[in-house]
Amino acid sequence: MRYLWKIVVGLFAIATGLGCEGVAVAAYVRSTDVWAIRFGMAGDFFNLAIIAGGLGLVFLGLAVWLLWPRKAKQPDLISQF
């Protein structure tokens, strides 16, 4: 039960990160569209793609940090003497 919250938050972070990456790809594709270039919105979509991609990497990094198993701490041999 102690680690259940890590799993729940990790899965939420994975879903949010993948959603952000999807938004980033869609915004980048939209920034190359003729319609967006014609109306001068290509830069806005490109900025959205960069921001969403960065947020996606942050959320996916958080998920890896939460869900990756950690080694048990080794005893410090120097402090024993």
PDB file of N, CA and C in Angstrom:
ATOM      1  N   MET A   1       0.817  -1.194   0.000  1.00  0.00           N
ATOM      2  CA  MET A   1       0.000   0.000   0.000  1.00  0.00           C
ATOM      3  C   MET A   1       0.858   1.254   0.000  1.00  0.00           C
ATOM      4  N   ARG A   2       2.082   1.095   0.533  1.00  0.00           N
ATOM      5  CA  ARG A   2       2.953   2.259   0.640  1.00  0.00           C
ATOM      6  C   ARG A   2       3.376   2.777  -0.733  1.00  0.00           C
ATOM      7  N   TYR A   3       3.603   1.870  -1.684  1.00  0.00           N
ATOM      8  CA  TYR A   3       4.085   2.270  -2.993  1.00  0.00           C
ATOM      9  C   TYR A   3       2.967   2.443  -4.013  1.00  0.00           C
ATOM     10  N   LEU A   4       1.725   2.271  -3.590  1.00  0.00           N
ATOM     11  CA  LEU A   4       0.605   2.409  -4.513  1.00  0.00           C
ATOM     12  C   LEU A   4       0.503   3.821  -5.061  1.00  0.00           C
ATOM     13  N   TRP A   5       0.769   4.817  -4.222  1.00  0.00           N
ATOM     14  CA  TRP A   5       0.673   6.199  -4.699  1.00  0.00           C
ATOM     15  C   TRP A   5       1.741   6.482  -5.750  1.00  0.00           C
ATOM     16  N   LYS A   6       2.924   5.849  -5.643  1.00  0.00           N
ATOM     17  CA  LYS A   6       3.958   6.039  -6.657  1.00  0.00           C
ATOM     18  C   LYS A   6       3.511   5.472  -7.997  1.00  0.00           C
ATOM     19  N   ILE A   7       2.848   4.330  -7.959  1.00  0.00           N
ATOM     20  CA  ILE A   7       2.376   3.722  -9.194  1.00  0.00           C
ATOM     21  C   ILE A   7       1.288   4.576  -9.825  1.00  0.00           C
ATOM     22  N   VAL A   8       0.360   5.064  -9.021  1.00  0.00           N
ATOM     23  CA  VAL A   8      -0.738   5.879  -9.545  1.00  0.00           C
ATOM     24  C   VAL A   8      -0.205   7.183 -10.122  1.00  0.00           C
ATOM     25  N   VAL A   9       0.664   7.863  -9.377  1.00  0.00           N
ATOM     26  CA  VAL A   9       1.228   9.123  -9.864  1.00  0.00           C
ATOM     27  C   VAL A   9       2.111   8.873 -11.080  1.00  0.00           C
ATOM     28  N   GLY A  10       2.859   7.768 -11.077  1.00  0.00           N
ATOM     29  CA  GLY A  10       3.702   7.439 -12.222  1.00  0.00           C
ATOM     30  C   GLY A  10       2.888   7.189 -13.481  1.00  0.00           C
ATOM     31  N   LEU A  11       1.792   6.460 -13.354  1.00  0.00           N
ATOM     32  CA  LEU A  11       0.936   6.219 -14.517  1.00  0.00           C
ATOM     33  C   LEU A  11       0.275   7.503 -15.003  1.00  0.00           C
ATOM     34  N   PHE A  12      -0.113   8.375 -14.071  1.00  0.00           N
ATOM     35  CA  PHE A  12      -0.664   9.668 -14.462  1.00  0.00           C
ATOM     36  C   PHE A  12       0.388  10.505 -15.184  1.00  0.00           C
ATOM     37  N   ALA A  13       1.628  10.461 -14.698  1.00  0.00           N
ATOM     38  CA  ALA A  13       2.705  11.212 -15.341  1.00  0.00           C
ATOM     39  C   ALA A  13       3.006  10.658 -16.731  1.00  0.00           C
ATOM     40  N   ILE A  14       2.941   9.341 -16.891  1.00  0.00           N
ATOM     41  CA  ILE A  14       3.151   8.748 -18.214  1.00  0.00           C
ATOM     42  C   ILE A  14       2.064   9.208 -19.180  1.00  0.00           C
ATOM     43  N   ALA A  15       0.816   9.151 -18.732  1.00  0.00           N
ATOM     44  CA  ALA A  15      -0.289   9.564 -19.598  1.00  0.00           C
ATOM     45  C   ALA A  15      -0.180  11.043 -19.959  1.00  0.00           C
ATOM     46  N   THR A  16       0.156  11.879 -18.984  1.00  0.00           N
ATOM     47  CA  THR A  16       0.291  13.309 -19.247  1.00  0.00           C
ATOM     48  C   THR A  16       1.468  13.577 -20.175  1.00  0.00           C
ATOM     49  N   GLY A  17       2.588  12.894 -19.945  1.00  0.00           N
ATOM     50  CA  GLY A  17       3.760  13.085 -20.793  1.00  0.00           C
ATOM     51  C   GLY A  17       3.514  12.673 -22.229  1.00  0.00           C
ATOM     52  N   LEU A  18       2.875  11.526 -22.423  1.00  0.00           N
ATOM     53  CA  LEU A  18       2.578  11.089 -23.785  1.00  0.00           C
ATOM     54  C   LEU A  18       1.555  12.004 -24.450  1.00  0.00           C
ATOM     55  N   GLY A  19       0.609  12.518 -23.670  1.00  0.00           N
ATOM     56  CA  GLY A  19      -0.339  13.485 -24.214  1.00  0.00           C
ATOM     57  C   GLY A  19       0.344  14.766 -24.658  1.00  0.00           C
ATOM     58  N   CYS A  20       1.286  15.241 -23.852  1.00  0.00           N
ATOM     59  CA  CYS A  20       2.045  16.438 -24.220  1.00  0.00           C
ATOM     60  C   CYS A  20       2.865  16.200 -25.481  1.00  0.00           C
ATOM     61  N   GLU A  21       3.461  15.019 -25.593  1.00  0.00           N
ATOM     62  CA  GLU A  21       4.241  14.719 -26.794  1.00  0.00           C
ATOM     63  C   GLU A  21       3.330  14.656 -28.026  1.00  0.00           C
ATOM     64  N   GLY A  22       2.128  14.136 -27.864  1.00  0.00           N
ATOM     65  CA  GLY A  22       1.176  14.126 -28.971  1.00  0.00           C
ATOM     66  C   GLY A  22       0.767  15.522 -29.393  1.00  0.00           C
ATOM     67  N   VAL A  23       0.544  16.393 -28.409  1.00  0.00           N
ATOM     68  CA  VAL A  23       0.222  17.791 -28.716  1.00  0.00           C
ATOM     69  C   VAL A  23       1.392  18.452 -29.428  1.00  0.00           C
ATOM     70  N   ALA A  24       2.615  18.138 -29.003  1.00  0.00           N
ATOM     71  CA  ALA A  24       3.797  18.725 -29.629  1.00  0.00           C
ATOM     72  C   ALA A  24       3.906  18.318 -31.100  1.00  0.00           C
ATOM     73  N   VAL A  25       3.675  17.046 -31.380  1.00  0.00           N
ATOM     74  CA  VAL A  25       3.749  16.581 -32.769  1.00  0.00           C
ATOM     75  C   VAL A  25       2.646  17.222 -33.605  1.00  0.00           C
ATOM     76  N   ALA A  26       1.439  17.275 -33.060  1.00  0.00           N
ATOM     77  CA  ALA A  26       0.328  17.878 -33.800  1.00  0.00           C
ATOM     78  C   ALA A  26       0.569  19.361 -34.051  1.00  0.00           C
ATOM     79  N   ALA A  27       1.110  20.071 -33.067  1.00  0.00           N
ATOM     80  CA  ALA A  27       1.379  21.499 -33.244  1.00  0.00           C
ATOM     81  C   ALA A  27       2.488  21.725 -34.262  1.00  0.00           C
ATOM     82  N   TYR A  28       3.498  20.855 -34.264  1.00  0.00           N
ATOM     83  CA  TYR A  28       4.574  21.010 -35.249  1.00  0.00           C
ATOM     84  C   TYR A  28       4.052  20.768 -36.668  1.00  0.00           C
ATOM     85  N   VAL A  29       3.229  19.735 -36.828  1.00  0.00           N
ATOM     86  CA  VAL A  29       2.660  19.460 -38.149  1.00  0.00           C
ATOM     87  C   VAL A  29       1.770  20.615 -38.581  1.00  0.00           C
ATOM     88  N   ARG A  30       1.013  21.172 -37.643  1.00  0.00           N
ATOM     89  CA  ARG A  30       0.143  22.303 -37.970  1.00  0.00           C
ATOM     90  C   ARG A  30       0.964  23.544 -38.322  1.00  0.00           C
ATOM     91  N   SER A  31       2.154  23.693 -37.726  1.00  0.00           N
ATOM     92  CA  SER A  31       2.971  24.876 -38.023  1.00  0.00           C
ATOM     93  C   SER A  31       3.524  24.837 -39.440  1.00  0.00           C
ATOM     94  N   THR A  32       3.591  23.666 -40.051  1.00  0.00           N
ATOM     95  CA  THR A  32       4.055  23.568 -41.434  1.00  0.00           C
ATOM     96  C   THR A  32       2.904  23.604 -42.431  1.00  0.00           C
ATOM     97  N   ASP A  33       1.691  23.750 -41.955  1.00  0.00           N
ATOM     98  CA  ASP A  33       0.516  23.769 -42.822  1.00  0.00           C
ATOM     99  C   ASP A  33       0.420  25.115 -43.542  1.00  0.00           C
ATOM    100  N   VAL A  34      -0.069  25.086 -44.763  1.00  0.00           N
ATOM    101  CA  VAL A  34      -0.199  26.307 -45.562  1.00  0.00           C
ATOM    102  C   VAL A  34      -1.169  27.279 -44.903  1.00  0.00           C
ATOM    103  N   TRP A  35      -2.221  26.763 -44.304  1.00  0.00           N
ATOM    104  CA  TRP A  35      -3.214  27.622 -43.654  1.00  0.00           C
ATOM    105  C   TRP A  35      -2.586  28.425 -42.520  1.00  0.00           C
ATOM    106  N   ALA A  36      -1.773  27.777 -41.700  1.00  0.00           N
ATOM    107  CA  ALA A  36      -1.137  28.464 -40.576  1.00  0.00           C
ATOM    108  C   ALA A  36      -0.111  29.473 -41.065  1.00  0.00           C
ATOM    109  N   ILE A  37       0.612  29.139 -42.126  1.00  0.00           N
ATOM    110  CA  ILE A  37       1.605  30.075 -42.664  1.00  0.00           C
ATOM    111  C   ILE A  37       0.911  31.284 -43.269  1.00  0.00           C
ATOM    112  N   ARG A  38      -0.189  31.063 -43.959  1.00  0.00           N
ATOM    113  CA  ARG A  38      -0.904  32.158 -44.616  1.00  0.00           C
ATOM    114  C   ARG A  38      -1.447  33.160 -43.602  1.00  0.00           C
ATOM    115  N   PHE A  39      -1.951  32.687 -42.485  1.00  0.00           N
ATOM    116  CA  PHE A  39      -2.526  33.587 -41.488  1.00  0.00           C
ATOM    117  C   PHE A  39      -1.521  34.012 -40.422  1.00  0.00           C
ATOM    118  N   GLY A  40      -0.265  33.667 -40.584  1.00  0.00           N
ATOM    119  CA  GLY A  40       0.782  34.123 -39.679  1.00  0.00           C
ATOM    120  C   GLY A  40       0.780  33.446 -38.322  1.00  0.00           C
ATOM    121  N   MET A  41       0.267  32.237 -38.239  1.00  0.00           N
ATOM    122  CA  MET A  41       0.199  31.534 -36.958  1.00  0.00           C
ATOM    123  C   MET A  41       1.221  30.410 -36.856  1.00  0.00           C
ATOM    124  N   ALA A  42       2.108  30.299 -37.836  1.00  0.00           N
ATOM    125  CA  ALA A  42       3.075  29.204 -37.830  1.00  0.00           C
ATOM    126  C   ALA A  42       4.014  29.310 -36.636  1.00  0.00           C
ATOM    127  N   GLY A  43       4.426  30.523 -36.293  1.00  0.00           N
ATOM    128  CA  GLY A  43       5.311  30.712 -35.143  1.00  0.00           C
ATOM    129  C   GLY A  43       4.646  30.330 -33.836  1.00  0.00           C
ATOM    130  N   ASP A  44       3.356  30.647 -33.723  1.00  0.00           N
ATOM    131  CA  ASP A  44       2.627  30.284 -32.502  1.00  0.00           C
ATOM    132  C   ASP A  44       2.545  28.768 -32.333  1.00  0.00           C
ATOM    133  N   PHE A  45       2.247  28.077 -33.426  1.00  0.00           N
ATOM    134  CA  PHE A  45       2.178  26.619 -33.351  1.00  0.00           C
ATOM    135  C   PHE A  45       3.550  26.015 -33.070  1.00  0.00           C
ATOM    136  N   PHE A  46       4.608  26.618 -33.646  1.00  0.00           N
ATOM    137  CA  PHE A  46       5.955  26.109 -33.398  1.00  0.00           C
ATOM    138  C   PHE A  46       6.341  26.303 -31.935  1.00  0.00           C
ATOM    139  N   ASN A  47       6.008  27.466 -31.358  1.00  0.00           N
ATOM    140  CA  ASN A  47       6.282  27.691 -29.932  1.00  0.00           C
ATOM    141  C   ASN A  47       5.502  26.713 -29.060  1.00  0.00           C
ATOM    142  N   LEU A  48       4.255  26.459 -29.417  1.00  0.00           N
ATOM    143  CA  LEU A  48       3.454  25.485 -28.676  1.00  0.00           C
ATOM    144  C   LEU A  48       4.084  24.097 -28.753  1.00  0.00           C
ATOM    145  N   ALA A  49       4.624  23.751 -29.916  1.00  0.00           N
ATOM    146  CA  ALA A  49       5.269  22.446 -30.072  1.00  0.00           C
ATOM    147  C   ALA A  49       6.489  22.331 -29.165  1.00  0.00           C
ATOM    148  N   ILE A  50       7.288  23.390 -29.075  1.00  0.00           N
ATOM    149  CA  ILE A  50       8.483  23.347 -28.228  1.00  0.00           C
ATOM    150  C   ILE A  50       8.100  23.253 -26.755  1.00  0.00           C
ATOM    151  N   ILE A  51       7.125  24.052 -26.328  1.00  0.00           N
ATOM    152  CA  ILE A  51       6.712  24.051 -24.917  1.00  0.00           C
ATOM    153  C   ILE A  51       6.086  22.709 -24.539  1.00  0.00           C
ATOM    154  N   ALA A  52       5.200  22.198 -25.387  1.00  0.00           N
ATOM    155  CA  ALA A  52       4.553  20.915 -25.088  1.00  0.00           C
ATOM    156  C   ALA A  52       5.564  19.772 -25.096  1.00  0.00           C
ATOM    157  N   GLY A  53       6.529  19.815 -25.997  1.00  0.00           N
ATOM    158  CA  GLY A  53       7.565  18.784 -26.012  1.00  0.00           C
ATOM    159  C   GLY A  53       8.405  18.807 -24.750  1.00  0.00           C
ATOM    160  N   GLY A  54       8.747  20.005 -24.281  1.00  0.00           N
ATOM    161  CA  GLY A  54       9.508  20.119 -23.036  1.00  0.00           C
ATOM    162  C   GLY A  54       8.730  19.616 -21.838  1.00  0.00           C
ATOM    163  N   LEU A  55       7.465  19.976 -21.766  1.00  0.00           N
ATOM    164  CA  LEU A  55       6.634  19.487 -20.659  1.00  0.00           C
ATOM    165  C   LEU A  55       6.476  17.967 -20.716  1.00  0.00           C
ATOM    166  N   GLY A  56       6.348  17.433 -21.922  1.00  0.00           N
ATOM    167  CA  GLY A  56       6.253  15.986 -22.058  1.00  0.00           C
ATOM    168  C   GLY A  56       7.497  15.283 -21.549  1.00  0.00           C
ATOM    169  N   LEU A  57       8.672  15.845 -21.861  1.00  0.00           N
ATOM    170  CA  LEU A  57       9.913  15.249 -21.355  1.00  0.00           C
ATOM    171  C   LEU A  57       9.995  15.331 -19.840  1.00  0.00           C
ATOM    172  N   VAL A  58       9.531  16.434 -19.266  1.00  0.00           N
ATOM    173  CA  VAL A  58       9.548  16.570 -17.802  1.00  0.00           C
ATOM    174  C   VAL A  58       8.645  15.524 -17.159  1.00  0.00           C
ATOM    175  N   PHE A  59       7.437  15.366 -17.688  1.00  0.00           N
ATOM    176  CA  PHE A  59       6.506  14.396 -17.110  1.00  0.00           C
ATOM    177  C   PHE A  59       6.991  12.960 -17.300  1.00  0.00           C
ATOM    178  N   LEU A  60       7.569  12.653 -18.444  1.00  0.00           N
ATOM    179  CA  LEU A  60       8.082  11.300 -18.646  1.00  0.00           C
ATOM    180  C   LEU A  60       9.302  11.039 -17.772  1.00  0.00           C
ATOM    181  N   GLY A  61      10.130  12.046 -17.564  1.00  0.00           N
ATOM    182  CA  GLY A  61      11.253  11.894 -16.638  1.00  0.00           C
ATOM    183  C   GLY A  61      10.787  11.669 -15.214  1.00  0.00           C
ATOM    184  N   LEU A  62       9.736  12.380 -14.818  1.00  0.00           N
ATOM    185  CA  LEU A  62       9.160  12.183 -13.489  1.00  0.00           C
ATOM    186  C   LEU A  62       8.626  10.760 -13.335  1.00  0.00           C
ATOM    187  N   ALA A  63       7.980  10.258 -14.376  1.00  0.00           N
ATOM    188  CA  ALA A  63       7.441   8.899 -14.313  1.00  0.00           C
ATOM    189  C   ALA A  63       8.557   7.868 -14.190  1.00  0.00           C
ATOM    190  N   VAL A  64       9.641   8.059 -14.933  1.00  0.00           N
ATOM    191  CA  VAL A  64      10.763   7.124 -14.834  1.00  0.00           C
ATOM    192  C   VAL A  64      11.370   7.184 -13.443  1.00  0.00           C
ATOM    193  N   TRP A  65      11.515   8.388 -12.907  1.00  0.00           N
ATOM    194  CA  TRP A  65      12.088   8.539 -11.567  1.00  0.00           C
ATOM    195  C   TRP A  65      11.214   7.866 -10.509  1.00  0.00           C
ATOM    196  N   LEU A  66       9.894   7.958 -10.663  1.00  0.00           N
ATOM    197  CA  LEU A  66       8.995   7.353  -9.682  1.00  0.00           C
ATOM    198  C   LEU A  66       8.921   5.834  -9.817  1.00  0.00           C
ATOM    199  N   LEU A  67       8.916   5.331 -11.034  1.00  0.00           N
ATOM    200  CA  LEU A  67       8.649   3.911 -11.245  1.00  0.00           C
ATOM    201  C   LEU A  67       9.900   3.052 -11.354  1.00  0.00           C
ATOM    202  N   TRP A  68      11.057   3.653 -11.579  1.00  0.00           N
ATOM    203  CA  TRP A  68      12.282   2.863 -11.713  1.00  0.00           C
ATOM    204  C   TRP A  68      12.691   2.328 -10.350  1.00  0.00           C
ATOM    205  N   PRO A  69      12.972   1.031 -10.255  1.00  0.00           N
ATOM    206  CA  PRO A  69      13.371   0.487  -8.946  1.00  0.00           C
ATOM    207  C   PRO A  69      14.741   1.011  -8.536  1.00  0.00           C
ATOM    208  N   ARG A  70      14.879   1.301  -7.257  1.00  0.00           N
ATOM    209  CA  ARG A  70      16.130   1.828  -6.725  1.00  0.00           C
ATOM    210  C   ARG A  70      16.840   0.737  -5.940  1.00  0.00           C
ATOM    211  N   LYS A  71      18.154   0.833  -5.926  1.00  0.00           N
ATOM    212  CA  LYS A  71      18.936  -0.097  -5.123  1.00  0.00           C
ATOM    213  C   LYS A  71      18.823   0.292  -3.662  1.00  0.00           C
ATOM    214  N   ALA A  72      18.942  -0.697  -2.805  1.00  0.00           N
ATOM    215  CA  ALA A  72      18.973  -0.413  -1.371  1.00  0.00           C
ATOM    216  C   ALA A  72      20.267   0.323  -1.057  1.00  0.00           C
ATOM    217  N   LYS A  73      20.215   1.202  -0.082  1.00  0.00           N
ATOM    218  CA  LYS A  73      21.397   1.972   0.274  1.00  0.00           C
ATOM    219  C   LYS A  73      22.440   1.052   0.901  1.00  0.00           C
ATOM    220  N   GLN A  74      23.643   1.184   0.419  1.00  0.00           N
ATOM    221  CA  GLN A  74      24.745   0.392   0.942  1.00  0.00           C
ATOM    222  C   GLN A  74      25.286   1.058   2.204  1.00  0.00           C
ATOM    223  N   PRO A  75      25.738   0.275   3.164  1.00  0.00           N
ATOM    224  CA  PRO A  75      26.299   0.880   4.377  1.00  0.00           C
ATOM    225  C   PRO A  75      27.609   1.594   4.061  1.00  0.00           C
ATOM    226  N   ASP A  76      27.820   2.698   4.730  1.00  0.00           N
ATOM    227  CA  ASP A  76      29.033   3.474   4.546  1.00  0.00           C
ATOM    228  C   ASP A  76      30.134   2.869   5.410  1.00  0.00           C
ATOM    229  N   LEU A  77      31.113   2.245   4.776  1.00  0.00           N
ATOM    230  CA  LEU A  77      32.156   1.537   5.513  1.00  0.00           C
ATOM    231  C   LEU A  77      33.135   2.487   6.186  1.00  0.00           C
ATOM    232  N   ILE A  78      33.327   3.665   5.625  1.00  0.00           N
ATOM    233  CA  ILE A  78      34.302   4.600   6.201  1.00  0.00           C
ATOM    234  C   ILE A  78      33.806   5.153   7.530  1.00  0.00           C
ATOM    235  N   SER A  79      32.511   5.399   7.633  1.00  0.00           N
ATOM    236  CA  SER A  79      31.993   5.991   8.868  1.00  0.00           C
ATOM    237  C   SER A  79      31.963   4.986  10.027  1.00  0.00           C
ATOM    238  N   GLN A  80      32.195   3.714   9.752  1.00  0.00           N
ATOM    239  CA  GLN A  80      32.190   2.724  10.829  1.00  0.00           C
ATOM    240  C   GLN A  80      33.465   2.767  11.656  1.00  0.00           C
ATOM    241  N   PHE A  81      34.521   3.362  11.130  1.00  0.00           N
ATOM    242  CA  PHE A  81      35.807   3.382  11.844  1.00  0.00           C
ATOM    243  C   PHE A  81      36.057   4.717  12.491  1.00  0.00           C
TER     244      PHE A  81
END
